[in-house]
Tab-separated table of C-alpha atoms and ligand atoms in Angstrom:
chain	number	residue	atom	x	y	z
A	1	MET	CA	0.000	0.000	0.000
A	2	ASP	CA	1.179	3.500	-0.766
A	3	LYS	CA	1.198	5.287	2.600
A	4	HIS	CA	0.647	8.665	0.996
A	5	LEU	CA	-2.535	7.479	-0.753
A	6	VAL	CA	-3.775	5.745	2.409
A	7	ASP	CA	-3.286	8.992	4.331
A	8	GLU	CA	-5.097	10.890	1.599
A	9	VAL	CA	-8.129	8.573	1.874
A	10	VAL	CA	-8.141	8.862	5.689
A	11	ALA	CA	-7.905	12.663	5.434
A	12	ALA	CA	-10.717	12.773	2.881
A	13	ALA	CA	-12.963	10.654	5.139
A	14	ALA	CA	-12.227	13.006	8.051
A	15	ARG	CA	-13.127	16.006	5.883
A	16	VAL	CA	-16.451	14.427	4.881
A	17	VAL	CA	-17.247	13.942	8.583
A	18	ALA	CA	-16.067	17.449	9.525
A	19	GLY	CA	-18.154	18.956	6.702
A	20	GLY	CA	-21.299	17.475	8.224
A	21	ALA	CA	-22.881	16.146	4.993
A	22	ILE	CA	-23.198	12.692	6.526
A	23	SER	CA	-25.774	10.717	8.480
A	24	ALA	CA	-25.552	10.294	12.270
A	25	ASN	CA	-24.127	6.779	11.982
A	26	GLY	CA	-21.427	8.050	9.614
A	27	HIS	CA	-22.216	5.493	6.946
A	28	GLY	CA	-20.376	6.055	3.711
A	29	ASN	CA	-17.347	5.219	1.631
A	30	VAL	CA	-14.585	7.147	-0.064
A	31	SER	CA	-12.334	6.025	-2.899
A	32	LEU	CA	-9.370	7.546	-4.702
A	33	ARG	CA	-8.157	6.555	-8.139
A	34	VAL	CA	-4.521	5.440	-8.330
A	35	ALA	CA	-3.052	7.574	-11.117
A	36	GLY	CA	-1.695	5.494	-13.982
A	37	ALA	CA	-3.083	2.183	-12.660
A	38	GLN	CA	-6.388	0.349	-12.965
A	39	GLU	CA	-6.807	0.566	-9.193
A	40	MET	CA	-8.424	2.548	-6.415
A	41	TYR	CA	-7.935	2.917	-2.665
A	42	PHE	CA	-11.229	2.360	-0.854
A	43	THR	CA	-12.566	2.602	2.696
A	44	SER	CA	-13.479	-0.787	4.135
A	45	ALA	CA	-15.216	0.335	7.370
A	46	PRO	CA	-19.006	0.768	7.526
A	47	SER	CA	-18.605	4.280	8.976
A	48	LEU	CA	-16.388	7.183	7.961
A	49	ARG	CA	-16.260	8.396	11.573
A	50	GLY	CA	-12.935	7.567	13.208
A	51	LEU	CA	-11.661	5.876	10.058
A	52	GLY	CA	-7.978	4.916	10.299
A	53	PRO	CA	-5.269	3.708	7.882
A	54	GLU	CA	-6.151	0.070	8.712
A	55	ASP	CA	-9.576	0.728	7.147
A	56	VAL	CA	-8.206	1.406	3.660
A	57	VAL	CA	-7.891	-1.343	1.039
A	58	ARG	CA	-6.548	-1.501	-2.516
A	59	VAL	CA	-9.023	-2.701	-5.139
A	60	GLY	CA	-8.641	-3.222	-8.894
A	61	LEU	CA	-11.091	-1.399	-11.144
A	62	ASP	CA	-12.312	-4.868	-12.164
A	63	GLY	CA	-13.485	-5.260	-8.552
A	64	THR	CA	-10.669	-7.578	-7.402
A	65	LEU	CA	-9.405	-7.008	-3.859
A	66	LEU	CA	-5.625	-6.510	-4.202
A	67	GLU	CA	-4.588	-5.673	-0.649
A	68	GLY	CA	-6.285	-5.506	2.752
A	69	ARG	CA	-9.457	-7.000	4.160
A	70	LEU	CA	-12.847	-6.032	2.797
A	71	PRO	CA	-16.010	-7.213	4.605
A	72	PRO	CA	-18.737	-8.393	2.171
A	73	ILE	CA	-21.120	-5.597	3.200
A	74	GLN	CA	-18.559	-3.012	2.052
A	75	GLY	CA	-17.475	-5.089	-0.919
A	76	ALA	CA	-21.022	-4.849	-2.266
A	77	VAL	CA	-20.655	-1.137	-3.010
A	78	VAL	CA	-17.270	-1.335	-4.758
A	79	ALA	CA	-18.949	-1.551	-8.180
A	80	MET	CA	-20.589	1.862	-7.979
A	81	HIS	CA	-17.158	3.407	-7.360
A	82	THR	CA	-15.335	1.459	-10.074
A	83	ALA	CA	-18.115	2.247	-12.582
A	84	MET	CA	-17.455	5.975	-12.171
A	85	TYR	CA	-13.699	5.508	-12.746
A	86	HIS	CA	-14.396	3.390	-15.827
A	87	ASP	CA	-16.907	5.803	-17.323
A	88	ARG	CA	-15.265	9.088	-16.411
A	89	PRO	CA	-11.505	9.336	-16.962
A	90	ASP	CA	-11.555	12.777	-15.282
A	91	VAL	CA	-12.857	11.370	-11.979
A	92	GLY	CA	-10.214	10.949	-9.271
A	93	CYS	CA	-12.387	10.602	-6.185
A	94	VAL	CA	-15.808	9.094	-5.423
A	95	VAL	CA	-17.710	9.690	-2.174
A	96	HIS	CA	-20.873	7.933	-1.052
A	97	THR	CA	-22.882	9.004	2.000
A	98	HIS	CA	-26.398	8.979	3.390
A	99	SER	CA	-26.309	12.742	4.067
A	100	PRO	CA	-29.746	13.266	5.619
A	101	TYR	CA	-31.410	15.969	3.512
A	102	ALA	CA	-30.176	14.729	0.154
A	103	THR	CA	-31.146	11.206	1.211
A	104	ALA	CA	-34.665	12.499	1.948
A	105	PHE	CA	-34.900	13.428	-1.740
A	106	ALA	CA	-33.436	10.038	-2.698
A	107	VAL	CA	-36.024	8.269	-0.558
A	108	ALA	CA	-38.795	10.375	-2.121
A	109	ASN	CA	-37.329	9.501	-5.569
A	110	ARG	CA	-37.217	13.227	-6.290
A	111	SER	CA	-34.421	15.092	-8.011
A	112	ILE	CA	-32.835	18.152	-6.420
A	113	ASP	CA	-33.446	20.979	-8.883
A	114	CYS	CA	-31.260	24.016	-9.400
A	115	TRP	CA	-32.539	25.963	-6.403
A	116	ILE	CA	-29.200	27.427	-5.335
A	117	GLU	CA	-26.530	29.048	-7.477
A	118	ALA	CA	-23.732	26.709	-6.377
A	119	LEU	CA	-25.482	23.839	-8.192
A	120	ALA	CA	-25.345	25.838	-11.441
A	121	THR	CA	-21.673	26.654	-11.005
A	122	PHE	CA	-20.637	23.082	-10.167
A	123	GLY	CA	-22.064	21.159	-13.111
A	124	LEU	CA	-25.560	20.650	-11.690
A	125	ALA	CA	-27.458	23.370	-13.590
A	126	ASP	CA	-29.989	20.690	-14.548
A	127	GLY	CA	-30.195	19.518	-10.951
A	128	VAL	CA	-29.052	16.335	-9.254
A	129	PRO	CA	-30.527	13.348	-11.140
A	130	VAL	CA	-32.051	10.314	-9.447
A	131	ALA	CA	-30.888	6.787	-10.283
A	132	ALA	CA	-33.723	4.268	-10.039
A	133	TYR	CA	-33.553	1.805	-7.157
A	134	GLY	CA	-31.652	-1.431	-7.505
A	135	PRO	CA	-30.496	-3.748	-4.707
A	136	ARG	CA	-27.254	-2.491	-3.141
A	137	GLY	CA	-24.249	-3.402	-5.276
A	138	SER	CA	-26.322	-5.192	-7.931
A	139	GLU	CA	-25.672	-4.843	-11.646
A	140	GLU	CA	-29.078	-3.229	-11.880
A	141	ALA	CA	-28.159	-0.569	-9.300
A	142	VAL	CA	-24.918	0.215	-11.123
A	143	SER	CA	-26.530	0.376	-14.563
A	144	ASN	CA	-29.257	2.657	-13.161
A	145	ILE	CA	-26.537	4.989	-11.861
A	146	ARG	CA	-24.761	4.959	-15.226
A	147	ARG	CA	-28.025	5.714	-17.009
A	148	ALA	CA	-28.820	8.666	-14.714
A	149	VAL	CA	-25.418	10.370	-14.858
A	150	ARG	CA	-24.881	12.563	-17.886
A	151	PRO	CA	-21.369	13.615	-18.942
A	152	GLY	CA	-19.995	16.351	-16.686
A	153	VAL	CA	-22.561	15.811	-13.921
A	154	PRO	CA	-20.737	15.220	-10.586
A	155	ALA	CA	-23.554	13.873	-8.374
A	156	VAL	CA	-26.462	11.453	-8.402
A	157	LEU	CA	-29.140	10.512	-5.876
A	158	LEU	CA	-29.505	6.768	-5.314
A	159	SER	CA	-33.204	6.016	-4.923
A	160	ASN	CA	-34.186	4.762	-1.469
A	161	HIS	CA	-30.530	4.799	-0.455
A	162	GLY	CA	-28.295	7.898	-0.465
A	163	VAL	CA	-25.963	10.061	-2.533
A	164	LEU	CA	-22.946	9.486	-4.781
A	165	VAL	CA	-20.595	12.358	-5.709
A	166	PHE	CA	-17.463	12.226	-7.846
A	167	HIS	CA	-14.931	14.738	-9.142
A	168	ARG	CA	-11.295	15.249	-10.083
A	169	THR	CA	-10.083	15.666	-6.497
A	170	PRO	CA	-11.320	14.799	-2.992
A	171	GLU	CA	-11.668	18.534	-2.281
A	172	LEU	CA	-14.075	18.995	-5.191
A	173	ALA	CA	-16.027	15.797	-4.539
A	174	ILE	CA	-16.487	16.734	-0.864
A	175	LEU	CA	-17.443	20.275	-1.855
A	176	ILE	CA	-20.128	18.917	-4.215
A	177	GLY	CA	-21.455	16.632	-1.467
A	178	GLY	CA	-21.835	19.678	0.782
A	179	VAL	CA	-23.517	21.768	-1.910
A	180	VAL	CA	-26.015	18.989	-2.689
A	181	GLU	CA	-26.843	18.560	1.007
A	182	GLU	CA	-27.203	22.319	1.486
A	183	ALA	CA	-29.552	22.612	-1.508
A	184	ALA	CA	-31.661	19.720	-0.208
A	185	GLN	CA	-31.865	21.218	3.284
A	186	ALA	CA	-32.800	24.674	1.974
A	187	ALA	CA	-35.464	23.150	-0.292
A	188	ILE	CA	-37.029	21.163	2.532
A	189	ASN	CA	-37.145	24.299	4.692
A	190	ALA	CA	-38.593	26.240	1.744
A	191	MET	CA	-41.424	23.717	1.491
A	192	ALA	CA	-42.904	25.389	4.602
A	193	LEU	CA	-42.898	28.671	2.648
A	194	GLY	CA	-44.595	27.589	-0.539
A	195	GLY	CA	-41.813	25.440	-1.981
A	196	PRO	CA	-38.383	26.043	-3.513
A	197	VAL	CA	-38.194	27.966	-6.790
A	198	GLU	CA	-35.765	26.942	-9.512
A	199	ILE	CA	-33.324	29.505	-10.938
A	200	PRO	CA	-34.479	30.236	-14.536
A	201	GLY	CA	-32.495	28.320	-17.184
A	202	ASP	CA	-30.884	31.373	-18.811
A	203	LEU	CA	-29.756	32.701	-15.432
A	204	ARG	CA	-28.286	29.306	-14.499
A	205	ALA	CA	-26.130	29.560	-17.630
A	206	ALA	CA	-25.270	33.165	-16.733
A	207	ALA	CA	-24.252	32.130	-13.192
A	208	LEU	CA	-21.876	29.533	-14.640
A	209	GLN	CA	-20.399	32.029	-17.137
A	210	ARG	CA	-19.868	34.546	-14.378
A	211	ALA	CA	-18.195	31.978	-12.096
A	212	MET	CA	-15.893	30.878	-14.935
A	213	ALA	CA	-15.003	34.475	-15.817
A	214	PHE	CA	-14.303	35.218	-12.168
A	215	ASP	CA	-12.112	32.111	-11.875
A	216	ALA	CA	-10.152	33.181	-14.941
A	217	VAL	CA	-9.536	36.714	-13.661
A	218	GLY	CA	-9.334	36.087	-9.929
A	219	THR	CA	-9.828	38.683	-7.248
A	220	LYS	CA	-8.191	42.031	-7.863
A	221	THR	CA	-5.739	42.945	-5.158
A	222	ALA	CA	-4.450	46.400	-4.308
B	301	ZN	ZN1	-24.992	3.486	1.284
């Protein structure tokens, strides 16, 4: 095992927990792609809370366990991570949680629409799609995820289950997980006030353009 990559997975798990977009029992898993190899490092514990280096295993993108011990219950969700690495060469990190508000939408089989600007600026201008339910780790569940995720989209709700986010780096994947949870929480609160309102399509595009222009220029300093 590469100690640096193990540490990176442990640090990413700690950041997911610290960010708060996670259920009370801490259930979830984090994986990192190994650059230049058909492999990933993957968390083998049922909870991300208190995860240590002994809870990280090395798995081939064909699903073969290469190093470490992986309990069957965790092994069952390997395929939804490897599928993202197979389908999306740009993806370097995949995070799965049951973050409570986003999971409420997943349980209701309802997409999270573009109610907050951060969704528009992070590749979710068309909202967070919902993958139809399939038994955990089944081929059906994985093919439903693949069907729901369009190119460039970094998050998907797993019906009656939870959330899957994926991006180039752990920082970005964790950021997306937080944005999705925040949008879901705001929308559920807004339901007491007549319901959330989606940002109009042209303004979603404008928000993205503005964010990209700002990124390119940066903040002016004196
Ligand atoms: Zn789960």
